Amino acid sequence: MKGQVVVVGGTKGLGKVITERFLSQGQAVTVLSRTRPEGELAYAHVPCNLETLPDPAATAAAAVAANGPVRYLVFCQRYRGSGDPWDGEMQVTVNATRQLLQAFAPHFVHEGDRAVAVVSSVYAQFVGGSQPDGYHVAKAGLNALVKYKAWELGRQGIRVNAILPLSYLKPESQHHFLGNQQLVDLYQDFVPLGRVGYAADSANLVEFLCSDKASFINGQEIFVDGGVSVVWPEELARRMAGVDK
Ligand SMILES: NC(=O)c1ccc[n+]([C@@H]2O[C@H](COP(=O)([O-])OP(=O)(O)OC[C@H]3O[C@@H](n4cnc5c(N)ncnc54)[C@H](OP(=O)(O)O)[C@@H]3O)[C@@H](O)[C@H]2O)c1
């Protein structure tokens, strides 16, 4: 039994890059999102709105009906609603992930490698003004959920890990960023690896975690940030202010 890959929020941004990655491996993929992209799709699409998610079991059953039991489950949704951002973040990021994890748990294959990869953010551990409080709290809660599920689902042989990316460039919008030399220079200066991150950098980690090469990695929060999180902020402040020494 091969087992399919389910990508929640796999139609845009990082999720789309991840979906394309698994398709290029020849995997059967089912994508969950609100809107089915136009045209012919190389994957099955199950429409669902995580802001309400009335029947998680039926959503999981629809994905299984499309492509069979699950080997890898990836969460890559981002709250993009117009309602209260606190409530929206809690529902779409935390509640919906928990509900879908419960709904999909009985539908995993019973042998071979099995895993869940959850895309979180550096804002689960750090704070800053570019995201609202709800985003921070939801991502921190999501990471706690990942650890709990790593313990709980680990007994079923299912590994659960979190990916914490720094802001990354998506194929849809990277031209705008790359056309702004000031931004390119800024990232070159403060990221130890000397460049901005791409969605593909995070997709690399998801691909690794959703493979038997990560067979004993469970319950981890892994940064994809070019090394930014290990730098003491005072160093950065001095460097930006031109008082390096
Ligand atoms: N962008 C960054 O620089 C960055 C940095 C660090 C971490 N992250 C994290 O990476 C993940 C992906 O972010 P992104 O910016 O790449 O995403 P994105 O481009 O905004 O795409 C979001 C995906 O989620 C789906 N979605 C949104 N609301 C939904 C809902 N209510 N119900 C079901 N599906 C829904 C969207 O499809 P529909 O519109 O069809 O529903 C889409 O497939 C998120 O967890 C985000 O917090 C992003």
Short mmCIF file of C-alpha atoms and ligand atoms in Angstrom, two decimals:
data_model
loop_
_atom_site.label_atom_id
_atom_site.label_comp_id
_atom_site.label_asym_id
_atom_site.label_seq_id
_atom_site.Cartn_x
_atom_site.Cartn_y
_atom_site.Cartn_z
CA MET A 1 0.00 0.00 0.00
CA LYS A 2 1.69 3.23 -1.16
CA GLY A 3 -0.39 5.87 0.62
CA GLN A 4 -1.16 9.37 -0.55
CA VAL A 5 -0.03 12.86 0.48
CA VAL A 6 -2.65 15.33 1.73
CA VAL A 7 -1.73 19.01 1.66
CA VAL A 8 -4.00 21.38 3.59
CA GLY A 9 -3.72 24.80 1.93
CA GLY A 10 -1.83 23.41 -1.04
CA THR A 11 -3.16 25.70 -3.77
CA LYS A 12 -1.05 28.82 -3.21
CA GLY A 13 2.26 30.04 -1.81
CA LEU A 14 4.38 27.48 0.03
CA GLY A 15 1.58 24.89 -0.07
CA LYS A 16 1.54 25.00 -3.87
CA VAL A 17 5.32 24.51 -4.03
CA ILE A 18 4.98 21.53 -1.65
CA THR A 19 2.14 20.04 -3.71
CA GLU A 20 4.22 20.34 -6.89
CA ARG A 21 7.18 18.74 -5.11
CA PHE A 22 5.19 15.62 -4.17
CA LEU A 23 3.58 15.43 -7.61
CA SER A 24 7.05 15.51 -9.19
CA GLN A 25 7.95 12.48 -7.01
CA GLY A 26 5.02 10.64 -8.59
CA GLN A 27 2.94 10.70 -5.38
CA ALA A 28 -0.86 10.79 -5.37
CA VAL A 29 -1.83 14.12 -3.78
CA THR A 30 -5.07 15.53 -2.40
CA VAL A 31 -5.29 19.24 -1.64
CA LEU A 32 -7.75 20.86 0.77
CA SER A 33 -8.64 24.55 0.39
CA ARG A 34 -11.63 26.83 -0.02
CA THR A 35 -11.40 27.36 -3.77
CA ARG A 36 -10.57 24.86 -6.49
CA PRO A 37 -7.99 26.38 -8.84
CA GLU A 38 -9.22 26.73 -12.42
CA GLY A 39 -8.30 24.29 -15.16
CA GLU A 40 -7.18 20.69 -15.12
CA LEU A 41 -5.44 19.64 -11.89
CA ALA A 42 -2.78 16.96 -11.39
CA TYR A 43 -4.16 16.37 -7.90
CA ALA A 44 -7.54 15.77 -6.27
CA HIS A 45 -9.08 18.88 -4.70
CA VAL A 46 -11.44 18.69 -1.71
CA PRO A 47 -13.16 22.03 -1.04
CA CYS A 48 -13.32 22.97 2.64
CA ASN A 49 -13.44 26.18 4.64
CA LEU A 50 -11.36 25.83 7.79
CA GLU A 51 -13.07 28.91 9.28
CA THR A 52 -16.13 26.72 9.88
CA LEU A 53 -15.14 23.11 9.11
CA PRO A 54 -18.59 21.69 9.99
CA ASP A 55 -17.70 18.02 9.48
CA PRO A 56 -13.95 17.21 9.68
CA ALA A 57 -14.64 13.45 9.41
CA ALA A 58 -16.50 13.97 6.11
CA THR A 59 -13.63 16.13 4.80
CA ALA A 60 -11.08 13.42 5.66
CA ALA A 61 -13.34 10.76 4.15
CA ALA A 62 -13.58 12.77 0.89
CA ALA A 63 -9.76 12.93 0.67
CA VAL A 64 -9.48 9.17 1.31
CA ALA A 65 -12.23 8.47 -1.27
CA ALA A 66 -10.19 10.46 -3.82
CA ASN A 67 -6.76 8.88 -3.34
CA GLY A 68 -6.86 6.20 -0.64
CA PRO A 69 -5.16 6.00 2.79
CA VAL A 70 -2.69 8.68 3.86
CA ARG A 71 1.09 8.39 4.29
CA TYR A 72 1.97 12.04 4.69
CA LEU A 73 -0.21 14.92 5.89
CA VAL A 74 1.02 18.51 5.50
CA PHE A 75 -0.60 21.61 7.04
CA CYS A 76 0.16 24.78 5.11
CA GLN A 77 -2.97 26.87 5.48
CA ARG A 78 -2.84 30.56 6.32
CA TYR A 79 -5.81 32.50 7.69
CA ARG A 80 -6.81 34.94 4.93
CA GLY A 81 -10.36 35.76 6.04
CA SER A 82 -11.93 39.15 6.66
CA GLY A 83 -13.34 38.46 10.14
CA ASP A 84 -11.75 39.09 13.54
CA PRO A 85 -8.06 38.16 13.02
CA TRP A 86 -7.69 36.72 16.54
CA ASP A 87 -10.67 34.36 16.15
CA GLY A 88 -9.69 33.58 12.56
CA GLU A 89 -6.11 32.65 13.47
CA MET A 90 -7.25 30.46 16.37
CA GLN A 91 -9.81 28.65 14.24
CA VAL A 92 -7.88 28.21 10.98
CA THR A 93 -4.44 27.60 12.52
CA VAL A 94 -5.11 25.75 15.80
CA ASN A 95 -8.66 24.35 15.93
CA ALA A 96 -8.83 23.21 12.31
CA THR A 97 -5.39 21.54 12.50
CA ARG A 98 -6.42 19.68 15.65
CA GLN A 99 -9.78 18.64 14.15
CA LEU A 100 -8.22 17.42 10.91
CA LEU A 101 -5.47 15.55 12.77
CA GLN A 102 -8.15 13.71 14.72
CA ALA A 103 -10.21 13.05 11.59
CA PHE A 104 -7.26 11.78 9.50
CA ALA A 105 -5.59 9.68 12.25
CA PRO A 106 -7.61 6.50 11.51
CA HIS A 107 -6.91 6.86 7.77
CA PHE A 108 -3.11 6.50 7.78
CA VAL A 109 -1.49 3.49 6.14
CA HIS A 110 -0.48 0.84 8.68
CA GLU A 111 3.07 0.19 7.58
CA GLY A 112 6.17 2.04 6.43
CA ASP A 113 7.04 5.63 7.14
CA ARG A 114 4.15 7.94 8.12
CA ALA A 115 4.34 11.58 9.12
CA VAL A 116 2.65 14.92 9.63
CA ALA A 117 4.49 18.17 8.78
CA VAL A 118 3.01 21.39 10.16
CA VAL A 119 4.12 24.75 8.76
CA SER A 120 4.37 27.16 11.68
CA SER A 121 6.50 30.34 11.83
CA VAL A 122 9.43 31.98 13.56
CA TYR A 123 6.71 34.04 15.30
CA ALA A 124 5.83 30.95 17.37
CA GLN A 125 8.98 31.73 19.36
CA PHE A 126 9.79 35.39 18.62
CA VAL A 127 7.69 38.55 18.56
CA GLY A 128 7.50 41.43 16.10
CA GLY A 129 5.11 44.00 14.70
CA SER A 130 4.71 42.56 11.22
CA GLN A 131 2.11 40.05 12.47
CA PRO A 132 -0.82 40.56 14.89
CA ASP A 133 -0.94 39.06 18.38
CA GLY A 134 -3.31 36.31 17.24
CA TYR A 135 -0.77 35.05 14.70
CA HIS A 136 1.90 34.75 17.41
CA VAL A 137 -0.39 33.01 19.90
CA ALA A 138 -1.90 30.70 17.28
CA LYS A 139 1.54 29.62 16.03
CA ALA A 140 2.81 29.06 19.59
CA GLY A 141 -0.30 26.96 20.27
CA LEU A 142 0.24 25.09 17.02
CA ASN A 143 3.76 24.16 18.11
CA ALA A 144 2.44 22.89 21.45
CA LEU A 145 -0.13 20.83 19.53
CA VAL A 146 2.66 19.39 17.37
CA LYS A 147 4.53 18.21 20.46
CA TYR A 148 1.40 16.70 22.02
CA LYS A 149 0.50 14.90 18.78
CA ALA A 150 4.09 13.68 18.35
CA TRP A 151 3.64 11.91 21.68
CA GLU A 152 0.08 10.73 20.99
CA LEU A 153 0.37 9.70 17.32
CA GLY A 154 3.93 8.46 17.83
CA ARG A 155 2.34 5.35 19.34
CA GLN A 156 0.75 4.77 15.92
CA GLY A 157 4.15 5.19 14.26
CA ILE A 158 3.19 8.62 12.91
CA ARG A 159 5.87 11.31 13.30
CA VAL A 160 4.72 14.93 13.80
CA ASN A 161 7.06 17.91 13.35
CA ALA A 162 6.86 21.69 12.90
CA ILE A 163 8.65 23.87 10.34
CA LEU A 164 9.42 27.46 11.38
CA PRO A 165 10.22 29.58 8.33
CA LEU A 166 11.45 33.14 8.25
CA SER A 167 9.55 35.28 5.67
CA TYR A 168 10.11 33.64 2.29
CA LEU A 169 9.59 34.56 -1.32
CA LYS A 170 6.76 32.80 -3.11
CA PRO A 171 6.94 32.13 -6.85
CA GLU A 172 3.79 34.28 -7.29
CA SER A 173 5.28 37.40 -5.73
CA GLN A 174 9.07 37.08 -5.68
CA HIS A 175 9.61 39.47 -8.65
CA HIS A 176 8.28 42.37 -6.58
CA PHE A 177 10.80 41.69 -3.79
CA LEU A 178 13.74 40.96 -6.07
CA GLY A 179 13.08 44.23 -7.92
CA ASN A 180 13.65 46.17 -4.69
CA GLN A 181 17.43 46.38 -4.24
CA GLN A 182 17.07 47.94 -0.77
CA LEU A 183 15.22 44.83 0.47
CA VAL A 184 17.65 42.44 -1.24
CA ASP A 185 20.58 44.27 0.40
CA LEU A 186 18.87 44.23 3.81
CA TYR A 187 18.42 40.45 3.81
CA GLN A 188 21.92 39.95 2.45
CA ASP A 189 23.18 41.94 5.41
CA PHE A 190 21.27 40.46 8.35
CA VAL A 191 20.77 36.80 7.37
CA PRO A 192 23.91 34.79 8.22
CA LEU A 193 23.54 32.90 4.93
CA GLY A 194 23.42 36.25 3.12
CA ARG A 195 20.15 35.94 1.25
CA VAL A 196 16.38 35.95 1.58
CA GLY A 197 14.61 32.60 1.88
CA TYR A 198 12.43 31.03 -0.80
CA ALA A 199 9.34 28.85 -0.42
CA ALA A 200 11.48 26.10 -1.96
CA ASP A 201 13.81 26.21 1.10
CA SER A 202 10.89 25.31 3.38
CA ALA A 203 9.55 22.77 0.87
CA ASN A 204 12.97 21.05 1.07
CA LEU A 205 12.47 20.51 4.80
CA VAL A 206 8.86 19.33 4.39
CA GLU A 207 10.04 16.87 1.73
CA PHE A 208 12.75 15.58 4.10
CA LEU A 209 10.39 15.28 7.10
CA CYS A 210 7.89 13.46 4.88
CA SER A 211 10.35 10.77 3.93
CA ASP A 212 11.93 7.77 5.65
CA LYS A 213 15.19 9.75 5.81
CA ALA A 214 13.59 11.48 8.83
CA SER A 215 12.53 8.14 10.34
CA PHE A 216 13.45 8.97 13.98
CA ILE A 217 12.67 12.70 14.03
CA ASN A 218 9.51 13.41 16.01
CA GLY A 219 8.08 16.36 17.92
CA GLN A 220 10.68 18.87 16.68
CA GLU A 221 10.41 22.56 15.80
CA ILE A 222 12.92 23.27 13.04
CA PHE A 223 13.84 26.77 11.88
CA VAL A 224 14.27 27.52 8.18
CA ASP A 225 15.77 30.98 8.60
CA GLY A 226 19.31 31.03 7.23
CA GLY A 227 20.61 31.20 10.81
CA VAL A 228 18.84 34.40 11.92
CA SER A 229 17.46 32.82 15.11
CA VAL A 230 20.89 32.06 16.55
CA VAL A 231 22.16 35.64 16.35
CA TRP A 232 21.99 37.74 19.51
CA PRO A 233 19.76 40.80 18.61
CA GLU A 234 22.26 43.27 20.08
CA GLU A 235 24.75 42.24 17.39
CA LEU A 236 22.20 43.00 14.70
CA ALA A 237 21.23 46.34 16.20
CA ARG A 238 24.88 47.44 16.40
CA ARG A 239 25.56 46.33 12.85
CA MET A 240 22.48 48.11 11.44
CA ALA A 241 23.45 51.26 13.34
CA GLY A 242 26.99 51.05 11.93
CA VAL A 243 28.59 50.58 15.37
CA ASP A 244 29.96 47.10 14.75
CA LYS A 245 32.90 47.16 17.12
N1 LIG B 1 4.53 33.84 3.66
C1 LIG B 1 5.59 33.82 4.49
O1 LIG B 1 6.60 34.52 4.29
C2 LIG B 1 5.55 32.90 5.70
C3 LIG B 1 6.60 32.98 6.64
C4 LIG B 1 6.60 32.09 7.73
C5 LIG B 1 5.57 31.16 7.85
N2 LIG B 1 4.55 31.15 6.95
C6 LIG B 1 3.49 30.14 7.12
O2 LIG B 1 3.50 29.31 5.95
C7 LIG B 1 2.17 28.83 5.69
C8 LIG B 1 1.78 29.16 4.27
O3 LIG B 1 1.77 30.57 4.12
P1 LIG B 1 1.66 31.22 2.66
O4 LIG B 1 1.83 32.69 2.86
O5 LIG B 1 2.58 30.52 1.71
O6 LIG B 1 0.14 30.87 2.31
P2 LIG B 1 -0.85 31.49 1.21
O7 LIG B 1 -0.09 31.80 -0.04
O8 LIG B 1 -1.67 32.58 1.80
O9 LIG B 1 -1.80 30.22 0.92
C9 LIG B 1 -2.67 29.82 1.95
C10 LIG B 1 -3.32 28.51 1.58
O10 LIG B 1 -4.31 28.22 2.58
C11 LIG B 1 -5.60 28.08 1.98
N3 LIG B 1 -6.57 28.66 2.89
C12 LIG B 1 -6.59 29.93 3.37
N4 LIG B 1 -7.67 30.10 4.16
C13 LIG B 1 -8.32 28.91 4.20
C14 LIG B 1 -9.52 28.46 4.81
N5 LIG B 1 -10.26 29.26 5.58
N6 LIG B 1 -9.91 27.18 4.61
C15 LIG B 1 -9.18 26.35 3.82
N7 LIG B 1 -8.04 26.73 3.21
C16 LIG B 1 -7.62 27.99 3.38
C17 LIG B 1 -5.49 28.85 0.65
O11 LIG B 1 -6.38 28.37 -0.34
P3 LIG B 1 -7.84 29.02 -0.59
O12 LIG B 1 -7.63 30.49 -0.73
O13 LIG B 1 -8.33 28.30 -1.81
O14 LIG B 1 -8.63 28.66 0.61
C18 LIG B 1 -4.05 28.55 0.25
O15 LIG B 1 -3.98 27.28 -0.39
C19 LIG B 1 1.28 29.47 6.76
O16 LIG B 1 1.17 28.57 7.84
C20 LIG B 1 2.08 30.70 7.19
O17 LIG B 1 1.76 31.12 8.47
C21 LIG B 1 4.52 31.99 5.88
#
